[in-house]
Short mmCIF file of C-alpha atoms in Angstrom, two decimals:
data_model
loop_
_atom_site.label_atom_id
_atom_site.label_comp_id
_atom_site.label_asym_id
_atom_site.label_seq_id
_atom_site.Cartn_x
_atom_site.Cartn_y
_atom_site.Cartn_z
CA MET N 1 0.00 0.00 0.00
CA ASN N 2 1.18 3.49 -0.81
CA PRO N 3 2.31 4.90 2.60
CA ASN N 4 1.17 8.38 1.53
CA TYR N 5 -2.38 7.10 1.61
CA GLU N 6 -2.31 5.94 5.23
CA LYS N 7 -3.79 9.03 6.88
CA CYS N 8 -6.47 9.40 4.25
CA ILE N 9 -7.49 5.73 4.53
CA GLN N 10 -7.79 6.16 8.29
CA ALA N 11 -9.88 9.34 7.93
CA CYS N 12 -12.14 7.65 5.38
CA PHE N 13 -12.59 4.68 7.68
CA GLU N 14 -13.55 6.90 10.61
CA CYS N 15 -15.96 8.81 8.40
CA LEU N 16 -17.47 5.57 7.11
CA GLU N 17 -18.12 4.47 10.68
CA ALA N 18 -19.58 7.83 11.73
CA CYS N 19 -21.87 7.97 8.67
CA ASN N 20 -23.20 4.46 9.14
CA SER N 21 -23.75 5.01 12.86
CA CYS N 22 -25.53 8.29 12.18
CA TYR N 23 -27.67 6.64 9.48
CA ASP N 24 -28.73 3.90 11.90
CA ALA N 25 -29.45 6.41 14.69
CA CYS N 26 -31.40 8.75 12.37
CA LEU N 27 -33.68 5.89 11.33
CA LEU N 28 -34.48 5.32 15.02
CA GLU N 29 -35.24 8.98 15.82
CA ASP N 30 -38.79 10.09 16.69
CA ASN N 31 -38.79 12.67 13.93
CA VAL N 32 -37.47 10.66 11.00
CA LYS N 33 -38.80 13.16 8.45
CA MET N 34 -36.53 15.87 9.83
CA MET N 35 -33.63 13.46 9.38
CA ALA N 36 -34.45 12.41 5.80
CA ASP N 37 -31.73 14.53 4.21
CA CYS N 38 -29.22 13.28 6.76
CA ILE N 39 -30.15 9.63 6.18
CA ARG N 40 -29.74 10.07 2.43
CA MET N 41 -26.43 11.88 2.73
CA ASP N 42 -25.04 9.43 5.30
CA ARG N 43 -25.50 6.59 2.83
CA GLU N 44 -23.95 8.60 -0.01
CA CYS N 45 -20.96 9.43 2.13
CA ALA N 46 -20.54 5.96 3.61
CA ASP N 47 -20.55 4.32 0.19
CA MET N 48 -18.18 6.95 -1.20
CA CYS N 49 -15.74 6.49 1.71
CA ALA N 50 -15.83 2.70 1.39
CA PHE N 51 -15.08 3.09 -2.31
CA ALA N 52 -12.20 5.49 -1.59
CA VAL N 53 -10.71 3.19 1.06
CA GLN N 54 -10.59 0.26 -1.34
CA SER N 55 -9.27 2.42 -4.20
CA MET N 56 -6.34 3.60 -2.09
CA GLN N 57 -5.65 0.19 -0.58
CA ARG N 58 -5.38 -1.48 -3.97
CA ASN N 59 -3.31 1.36 -5.39
CA SER N 60 -5.91 2.27 -7.99
CA PRO N 61 -4.74 4.44 -10.91
CA PHE N 62 -7.81 6.55 -10.07
CA ALA N 63 -7.20 6.97 -6.34
CA GLU N 64 -6.62 10.73 -6.59
CA GLN N 65 -9.75 11.37 -8.66
CA VAL N 66 -11.80 9.17 -6.32
CA CYS N 67 -10.55 11.15 -3.31
CA THR N 68 -11.32 14.45 -5.03
CA LEU N 69 -14.92 13.34 -5.39
CA CYS N 70 -14.92 11.87 -1.88
CA ALA N 71 -13.85 15.25 -0.47
CA GLU N 72 -16.85 16.86 -2.13
CA VAL N 73 -19.30 14.26 -0.81
CA CYS N 74 -17.85 14.44 2.72
CA GLN N 75 -18.04 18.23 2.70
CA ALA N 76 -21.72 18.15 1.66
CA CYS N 77 -22.57 15.43 4.18
CA GLY N 78 -20.82 17.34 6.98
CA GLU N 79 -22.80 20.48 6.15
CA ILE N 80 -26.10 18.60 6.35
CA CYS N 81 -25.16 16.81 9.59
CA ARG N 82 -23.95 20.05 11.19
CA GLN N 83 -27.52 21.42 10.98
CA HIS N 84 -28.90 18.70 13.26
CA GLU N 85 -28.29 18.93 16.98
CA ALA N 86 -28.25 15.19 17.79
CA LYS N 87 -24.87 14.05 19.05
CA HIS N 88 -24.57 11.40 16.31
CA CYS N 89 -25.07 14.12 13.70
CA GLN N 90 -22.49 16.46 15.25
CA ASP N 91 -19.99 13.61 15.59
CA CYS N 92 -20.64 12.67 12.00
CA ALA N 93 -20.10 16.26 10.85
CA ASP N 94 -16.72 16.29 12.61
CA ALA N 95 -15.66 13.04 10.93
CA CYS N 96 -16.91 14.25 7.53
CA PHE N 97 -15.00 17.54 7.65
CA ALA N 98 -11.82 15.76 8.84
CA CYS N 99 -12.19 13.29 5.98
CA ALA N 100 -12.83 16.03 3.43
CA ASP N 101 -9.56 17.66 4.55
CA ALA N 102 -7.63 14.38 4.37
CA CYS N 103 -9.00 13.66 0.90
CA ARG N 104 -8.10 17.12 -0.37
CA THR N 105 -4.56 16.76 1.03
CA MET N 106 -4.19 13.32 -0.50
CA ALA N 107 -5.41 14.42 -3.93
CA ALA N 108 -3.35 17.63 -4.01
CA MET J 1 -19.78 -15.81 -17.23
CA ASN J 2 -21.49 -18.97 -16.10
CA PRO J 3 -24.64 -19.15 -18.30
CA ASN J 4 -26.56 -20.78 -15.43
CA TYR J 5 -26.28 -17.52 -13.56
CA GLU J 6 -27.94 -15.40 -16.23
CA LYS J 7 -31.52 -15.44 -14.90
CA CYS J 8 -30.39 -14.83 -11.35
CA ILE J 9 -28.17 -11.90 -12.35
CA GLN J 10 -31.12 -10.36 -14.19
CA ALA J 11 -33.45 -10.87 -11.20
CA CYS J 12 -30.88 -9.35 -8.84
CA PHE J 13 -30.43 -6.38 -11.13
CA GLU J 14 -34.19 -5.76 -11.28
CA CYS J 15 -34.41 -6.07 -7.51
CA LEU J 16 -31.46 -3.69 -7.06
CA GLU J 17 -33.27 -1.13 -9.18
CA ALA J 18 -36.59 -1.57 -7.39
CA CYS J 19 -34.96 -1.30 -3.95
CA ASN J 20 -33.02 1.84 -4.77
CA SER J 21 -36.07 3.46 -6.37
CA CYS J 22 -38.21 2.55 -3.37
CA TYR J 23 -35.53 3.88 -0.99
CA ASP J 24 -35.44 7.21 -2.83
CA ALA J 25 -39.25 7.45 -2.94
CA CYS J 26 -39.62 6.52 0.75
CA LEU J 27 -37.27 9.34 1.75
CA LEU J 28 -39.52 11.77 -0.13
CA GLU J 29 -42.79 10.54 1.46
CA ASP J 30 -44.76 12.78 3.83
CA ASN J 31 -44.69 10.16 6.54
CA VAL J 32 -41.02 9.15 6.54
CA LYS J 33 -41.26 7.60 10.01
CA MET J 34 -43.76 5.02 8.78
CA MET J 35 -41.26 4.16 6.04
CA ALA J 36 -38.17 3.83 8.27
CA ASP J 37 -38.13 0.03 8.23
CA CYS J 38 -38.60 0.05 4.47
CA ILE J 39 -35.78 2.56 3.92
CA ARG J 40 -33.46 0.44 6.04
CA MET J 41 -34.37 -2.81 4.35
CA ASP J 42 -34.19 -1.32 0.85
CA ARG J 43 -30.56 -0.40 1.44
CA GLU J 44 -29.77 -3.83 2.89
CA CYS J 45 -31.35 -5.52 -0.10
CA ALA J 46 -29.85 -3.21 -2.71
CA ASP J 47 -26.33 -3.70 -1.36
CA MET J 48 -26.84 -7.46 -1.08
CA CYS J 49 -28.12 -7.71 -4.66
CA ALA J 50 -25.24 -5.60 -5.99
CA PHE J 51 -22.85 -7.90 -4.17
CA ALA J 52 -24.56 -11.00 -5.56
CA VAL J 53 -24.52 -9.64 -9.11
CA GLN J 54 -20.78 -9.04 -9.02
CA SER J 55 -20.12 -12.40 -7.33
CA MET J 56 -21.91 -14.27 -10.11
CA GLN J 57 -20.45 -12.18 -12.91
CA ARG J 58 -16.90 -12.82 -11.78
CA ASN J 59 -17.58 -16.51 -11.19
CA SER J 60 -16.85 -16.28 -7.48
CA PRO J 61 -16.16 -19.56 -5.63
CA PHE J 62 -18.75 -18.26 -3.13
CA ALA J 63 -21.51 -17.36 -5.60
CA GLU J 64 -23.89 -20.02 -4.28
CA GLN J 65 -23.45 -19.04 -0.63
CA VAL J 66 -23.84 -15.37 -1.52
CA CYS J 67 -27.10 -16.12 -3.34
CA THR J 68 -28.38 -18.19 -0.41
CA LEU J 69 -27.93 -15.16 1.82
CA CYS J 70 -29.31 -12.85 -0.86
CA ALA J 71 -32.50 -14.95 -1.01
CA GLU J 72 -32.98 -14.44 2.71
CA VAL J 73 -32.45 -10.68 2.52
CA CYS J 74 -34.77 -10.33 -0.49
CA GLN J 75 -37.48 -12.38 1.25
CA ALA J 76 -37.30 -10.16 4.35
CA CYS J 77 -37.26 -6.96 2.33
CA GLY J 78 -40.25 -8.10 0.26
CA GLU J 79 -42.23 -8.85 3.41
CA ILE J 80 -41.57 -5.35 4.79
CA CYS J 81 -42.38 -3.65 1.48
CA ARG J 82 -45.58 -5.68 1.04
CA GLN J 83 -46.98 -4.04 4.20
CA HIS J 84 -46.85 -0.56 2.67
CA GLU J 85 -49.47 0.43 0.13
CA ALA J 86 -47.39 2.87 -1.92
CA LYS J 87 -46.90 1.66 -5.49
CA HIS J 88 -43.09 1.83 -5.18
CA CYS J 89 -43.30 -0.48 -2.16
CA GLN J 90 -45.59 -2.98 -3.87
CA ASP J 91 -43.41 -2.98 -6.99
CA CYS J 92 -40.37 -3.47 -4.80
CA ALA J 93 -42.02 -6.38 -2.98
CA ASP J 94 -42.71 -8.06 -6.35
CA ALA J 95 -39.08 -7.65 -7.44
CA CYS J 96 -37.81 -8.89 -4.06
CA PHE J 97 -39.90 -12.05 -4.08
CA ALA J 98 -38.94 -12.78 -7.69
CA CYS J 99 -35.28 -12.30 -6.80
CA ALA J 100 -35.57 -14.49 -3.71
CA ASP J 101 -36.96 -17.26 -5.94
CA ALA J 102 -34.20 -16.81 -8.52
CA CYS J 103 -31.51 -16.89 -5.84
CA ARG J 104 -32.95 -20.05 -4.27
CA THR J 105 -33.07 -21.75 -7.68
CA MET J 106 -29.53 -20.68 -8.48
CA ALA J 107 -28.14 -21.89 -5.14
CA ALA J 108 -30.02 -25.21 -5.18
CA MET T 1 -35.84 6.65 -10.68
CA ASN T 2 -34.93 9.56 -12.90
CA PRO T 3 -35.97 8.41 -16.42
CA ASN T 4 -33.05 10.37 -17.92
CA TYR T 5 -30.72 7.92 -16.23
CA GLU T 6 -32.19 4.81 -17.82
CA LYS T 7 -29.82 4.46 -20.79
CA CYS T 8 -26.78 5.19 -18.67
CA ILE T 9 -27.79 2.64 -16.02
CA GLN T 10 -28.20 0.03 -18.75
CA ALA T 11 -24.81 0.87 -20.28
CA CYS T 12 -23.13 0.72 -16.87
CA PHE T 13 -24.76 -2.62 -16.17
CA GLU T 14 -23.54 -4.08 -19.49
CA CYS T 15 -20.06 -2.72 -18.82
CA LEU T 16 -20.09 -4.17 -15.30
CA GLU T 17 -20.92 -7.58 -16.74
CA ALA T 18 -18.29 -7.35 -19.48
CA CYS T 19 -15.58 -6.23 -17.02
CA ASN T 20 -16.28 -8.98 -14.52
CA SER T 21 -16.43 -11.64 -17.27
CA CYS T 22 -13.16 -10.36 -18.73
CA TYR T 23 -11.56 -10.31 -15.27
CA ASP T 24 -12.57 -13.93 -14.68
CA ALA T 25 -11.39 -15.02 -18.14
CA CYS T 26 -8.05 -13.15 -17.82
CA LEU T 27 -7.29 -14.97 -14.56
CA LEU T 28 -7.77 -18.28 -16.42
CA GLU T 29 -5.52 -17.37 -19.37
CA ASP T 30 -2.21 -19.17 -19.90
CA ASN T 31 -0.28 -15.92 -19.92
CA VAL T 32 -1.70 -14.19 -16.86
CA LYS T 33 1.23 -11.79 -16.64
CA MET T 34 0.35 -10.29 -20.01
CA MET T 35 -3.17 -9.75 -18.65
CA ALA T 36 -2.18 -8.14 -15.34
CA ASP T 37 -3.05 -4.60 -16.43
CA CYS T 38 -6.36 -5.80 -17.83
CA ILE T 39 -7.24 -7.70 -14.63
CA ARG T 40 -6.50 -4.61 -12.56
CA MET T 41 -8.45 -2.27 -14.80
CA ASP T 42 -11.41 -4.66 -15.09
CA ARG T 43 -11.85 -4.56 -11.32
CA GLU T 44 -11.51 -0.77 -11.22
CA CYS T 45 -14.10 -0.40 -13.94
CA ALA T 46 -16.52 -3.00 -12.55
CA ASP T 47 -16.52 -1.39 -9.12
CA MET T 48 -16.89 2.08 -10.61
CA CYS T 49 -19.84 0.99 -12.78
CA ALA T 50 -21.55 -0.74 -9.84
CA PHE T 51 -21.13 2.45 -7.85
CA ALA T 52 -22.53 4.58 -10.69
CA VAL T 53 -25.52 2.25 -11.16
CA GLN T 54 -26.52 2.54 -7.52
CA SER T 55 -25.89 6.31 -7.46
CA MET T 56 -28.26 6.85 -10.36
CA GLN T 57 -30.88 4.40 -9.12
CA ARG T 58 -31.12 6.09 -5.75
CA ASN T 59 -31.15 9.54 -7.31
CA SER T 60 -27.92 10.59 -5.62
CA PRO T 61 -27.14 14.32 -5.49
CA PHE T 62 -23.73 13.28 -6.83
CA ALA T 63 -24.92 11.13 -9.75
CA GLU T 64 -23.49 13.48 -12.39
CA GLN T 65 -20.07 13.74 -10.75
CA VAL T 66 -19.97 9.97 -10.27
CA CYS T 67 -20.75 9.44 -13.96
CA THR T 68 -18.09 11.95 -14.99
CA LEU T 69 -15.52 9.88 -13.13
CA CYS T 70 -17.05 6.65 -14.42
CA ALA T 71 -16.62 7.87 -18.00
CA GLU T 72 -12.91 8.38 -17.34
CA VAL T 73 -12.45 4.94 -15.80
CA CYS T 74 -14.41 3.23 -18.61
CA GLN T 75 -12.37 5.06 -21.26
CA ALA T 76 -9.09 3.96 -19.64
CA CYS T 77 -10.28 0.38 -19.19
CA GLY T 78 -11.47 0.21 -22.81
CA GLU T 79 -8.08 1.40 -24.03
CA ILE T 80 -6.27 -1.32 -22.06
CA CYS T 81 -8.69 -4.06 -23.16
CA ARG T 82 -8.48 -2.97 -26.82
CA GLN T 83 -4.77 -3.88 -26.81
CA HIS T 84 -5.48 -7.55 -26.07
CA GLU T 85 -6.76 -9.79 -28.84
CA ALA T 86 -8.80 -12.22 -26.71
CA LYS T 87 -12.51 -12.02 -27.54
CA HIS T 88 -13.41 -11.27 -23.91
CA CYS T 89 -11.04 -8.27 -23.99
CA GLN T 90 -12.41 -6.94 -27.28
CA ASP T 91 -16.00 -7.39 -26.07
CA CYS T 92 -15.07 -5.62 -22.86
CA ALA T 93 -13.49 -2.73 -24.77
CA ASP T 94 -16.73 -2.31 -26.75
CA ALA T 95 -18.82 -2.23 -23.57
CA CYS T 96 -16.40 0.18 -21.88
CA PHE T 97 -16.41 2.69 -24.76
CA ALA T 98 -20.22 2.51 -25.02
CA CYS T 99 -20.48 3.12 -21.28
CA ALA T 100 -17.99 6.00 -21.37
CA ASP T 101 -20.20 7.63 -24.04
CA ALA T 102 -23.38 7.05 -22.04
CA CYS T 103 -21.79 8.48 -18.90
CA ARG T 104 -20.56 11.57 -20.72
CA THR T 105 -24.02 12.13 -22.22
CA MET T 106 -25.68 11.65 -18.86
CA ALA T 107 -23.32 14.06 -17.08
CA ALA T 108 -23.45 16.76 -19.79
CA MET Z 1 -22.99 1.23 16.58
CA ASN Z 2 -23.37 -1.99 18.48
CA PRO Z 3 -20.30 -2.08 20.81
CA ASN Z 4 -20.17 -5.88 20.51
CA TYR Z 5 -19.22 -5.43 16.88
CA GLU Z 6 -16.15 -3.27 17.53
CA LYS Z 7 -13.49 -6.00 17.50
CA CYS Z 8 -14.97 -7.67 14.46
CA ILE Z 9 -15.16 -4.40 12.53
CA GLN Z 10 -11.51 -3.76 13.33
CA ALA Z 11 -10.48 -7.28 12.25
CA CYS Z 12 -12.46 -6.94 9.02
CA PHE Z 13 -10.85 -3.59 8.32
CA GLU Z 14 -7.34 -5.01 8.84
CA CYS Z 15 -8.19 -7.96 6.61
CA LEU Z 16 -9.59 -5.64 3.94
CA GLU Z 17 -6.33 -3.70 3.93
CA ALA Z 18 -4.17 -6.85 3.84
CA CYS Z 19 -6.20 -8.36 0.99
CA ASN Z 20 -6.10 -5.24 -1.16
CA SER Z 21 -2.37 -4.78 -0.54
CA CYS Z 22 -1.73 -8.43 -1.39
CA TYR Z 23 -3.88 -8.13 -4.54
CA ASP Z 24 -1.88 -5.10 -5.69
CA ALA Z 25 1.45 -6.78 -4.91
CA CYS Z 26 0.45 -10.05 -6.61
CA LEU Z 27 -0.38 -8.19 -9.82
CA LEU Z 28 3.16 -6.74 -9.79
CA GLU Z 29 4.93 -10.09 -9.20
CA ASP Z 30 7.11 -11.61 -11.91
CA ASN Z 31 5.14 -14.83 -11.87
CA VAL Z 32 1.57 -13.54 -12.00
CA LYS Z 33 0.21 -16.89 -13.15
CA MET Z 34 1.32 -18.54 -9.92
CA MET Z 35 -0.55 -15.80 -8.07
CA ALA Z 36 -3.83 -16.03 -10.03
CA ASP Z 37 -5.72 -17.90 -7.31
CA CYS Z 38 -4.45 -15.44 -4.71
CA ILE Z 39 -5.46 -12.41 -6.80
CA ARG Z 40 -8.94 -13.83 -7.24
CA MET Z 41 -9.37 -14.72 -3.59
CA ASP Z 42 -7.97 -11.40 -2.37
CA ARG Z 43 -10.71 -9.57 -4.25
CA GLU Z 44 -13.40 -11.94 -2.97
CA CYS Z 45 -12.21 -11.45 0.59
CA ALA Z 46 -11.72 -7.68 0.34
CA ASP Z 47 -15.23 -7.16 -1.03
CA MET Z 48 -16.71 -9.52 1.57
CA CYS Z 49 -14.93 -7.71 4.44
CA ALA Z 50 -16.01 -4.29 3.15
CA PHE Z 51 -19.57 -5.58 3.02
CA ALA Z 52 -19.34 -6.98 6.55
CA VAL Z 53 -17.87 -3.74 7.93
CA GLN Z 54 -20.74 -1.68 6.57
CA SER Z 55 -23.34 -4.26 7.69
CA MET Z 56 -22.10 -4.10 11.27
CA GLN Z 57 -21.65 -0.33 11.31
CA ARG Z 58 -25.22 0.29 10.18
CA ASN Z 59 -26.59 -2.33 12.55
CA SER Z 60 -27.96 -4.49 9.77
CA PRO Z 61 -30.56 -7.12 10.73
CA PHE Z 62 -28.33 -9.51 8.73
CA ALA Z 63 -25.01 -8.67 10.38
CA GLU Z 64 -24.62 -12.12 11.94
CA GLN Z 65 -25.37 -13.99 8.73
CA VAL Z 66 -23.03 -11.71 6.80
CA CYS Z 67 -20.23 -12.40 9.30
CA THR Z 68 -20.86 -16.15 9.12
CA LEU Z 69 -20.26 -16.00 5.37
CA CYS Z 70 -17.34 -13.60 5.85
CA ALA Z 71 -15.66 -16.10 8.18
CA GLU Z 72 -15.87 -18.74 5.45
CA VAL Z 73 -14.43 -16.45 2.78
CA CYS Z 74 -11.60 -15.27 5.08
CA GLN Z 75 -10.74 -18.85 6.00
CA ALA Z 76 -10.53 -19.87 2.33
CA CYS Z 77 -8.50 -16.78 1.39
CA GLY Z 78 -6.09 -17.37 4.28
CA GLU Z 79 -5.54 -20.95 3.16
CA ILE Z 80 -4.68 -19.85 -0.38
CA CYS Z 81 -2.38 -17.05 0.79
CA ARG Z 82 -0.61 -19.34 3.26
CA GLN Z 83 0.66 -21.43 0.31
CA HIS Z 84 2.62 -18.53 -1.17
CA GLU Z 85 5.89 -17.51 0.42
CA ALA Z 86 5.82 -13.80 -0.44
CA LYS Z 87 5.63 -11.62 2.68
CA HIS Z 88 2.45 -9.90 1.46
CA CYS Z 89 0.78 -13.31 1.13
CA GLN Z 90 1.88 -14.47 4.58
CA ASP Z 91 0.77 -11.19 6.15
CA CYS Z 92 -2.53 -11.50 4.35
CA ALA Z 93 -3.00 -15.07 5.60
CA ASP Z 94 -2.46 -13.85 9.18
CA ALA Z 95 -5.05 -11.09 8.77
CA CYS Z 96 -7.51 -13.49 7.11
CA PHE Z 97 -7.30 -16.10 9.86
CA ALA Z 98 -7.64 -13.42 12.57
CA CYS Z 99 -10.68 -12.02 10.78
CA ALA Z 100 -12.24 -15.47 10.35
CA ASP Z 101 -11.91 -15.95 14.13
CA ALA Z 102 -13.40 -12.54 14.89
CA CYS Z 103 -16.33 -13.16 12.53
CA ARG Z 104 -17.04 -16.57 14.06
CA THR Z 105 -16.97 -15.06 17.57
CA MET Z 106 -19.24 -12.22 16.50
CA ALA Z 107 -21.76 -14.53 14.83
CA ALA Z 108 -21.82 -17.09 17.66
#
């Protein structure tokens, strides 16, 4: 594995976990309707991060482009999550913004 | 590709499409809370079907076991969708039950 | 599902199938070393197409960006496959170029 | 996230990384043909582990069944990798057997 990818893989993995946890928690909230945009974005971001992790791990010729797109998805997911006050949403926003940074650094 | 897999791949692909369409439509419903179990199961089933499709297409040594599990997920998703009267849920239930049958036949 | 995505989903699905079949066949060739770049690219392209299919089916806010990247991966995979004379490689190249076109049209 | 899943998620993530690294390294070996079974199994196992990770993280109703299948795939991948003397194959075998154990414990 390319050692330059290590930090970004770790950030993507933490974001993946935060997004899937937030998705699960949102589906169990009383007011699911209010969480609909967060549920949708959590899945987008989780699937994107899982894709980015595997792309970096297998040294894909497209790893940089994948991370450029991943940064964009993480940024958008973080902005949605930040608007919700539930702890799982705030934690997810933190992980998303950290991952967006790591992906931008990796792709630079 | 193993020609015996053809019908099952097609059924999984139709189920994948129905589950993702139903997921998207459920998130746009007025009463999202009522749809929470359907949203969750649609994602489970979509990801399982996508996994099964790729397993069969690449002639995986685990294709039969994957389809055995896929049949179980499709069956459960179809039963949840069948309980909702929205057309996208009923269509999804039809696709899920057809895919469960195809997966059982393939794995037999 | 967005009806504008229909042709692109179909093209991605055909490319997914061609890439996974080519990957499987390449691994069974006598001269696997000669096929190493094709094996690698087939997996990249299959995973990218599967990702694009699900993005479009669930009406992802990132569907266009995903298809822009998918077009690039398909184009690169088609160019690698075109260099190999095996029928599965030539068939795969055809599917890849058709999918690259469909993704570019969809994202335009 | 279910705290009982934590160790298994970590083991699956380490196995995912080992399998993708081994896959990449195998494709760069001089004798790719000798590595064909390892390349194939590495992809099977990586995709299975990525699927299991997401299933556990989102608290899937099928997490146990997914991990039961994941244990089987990891076991088989570890046995193939163990036969090759390259360090990346031996490291991968270690990660696969550890993950198979973690998945069996989780699913028990």
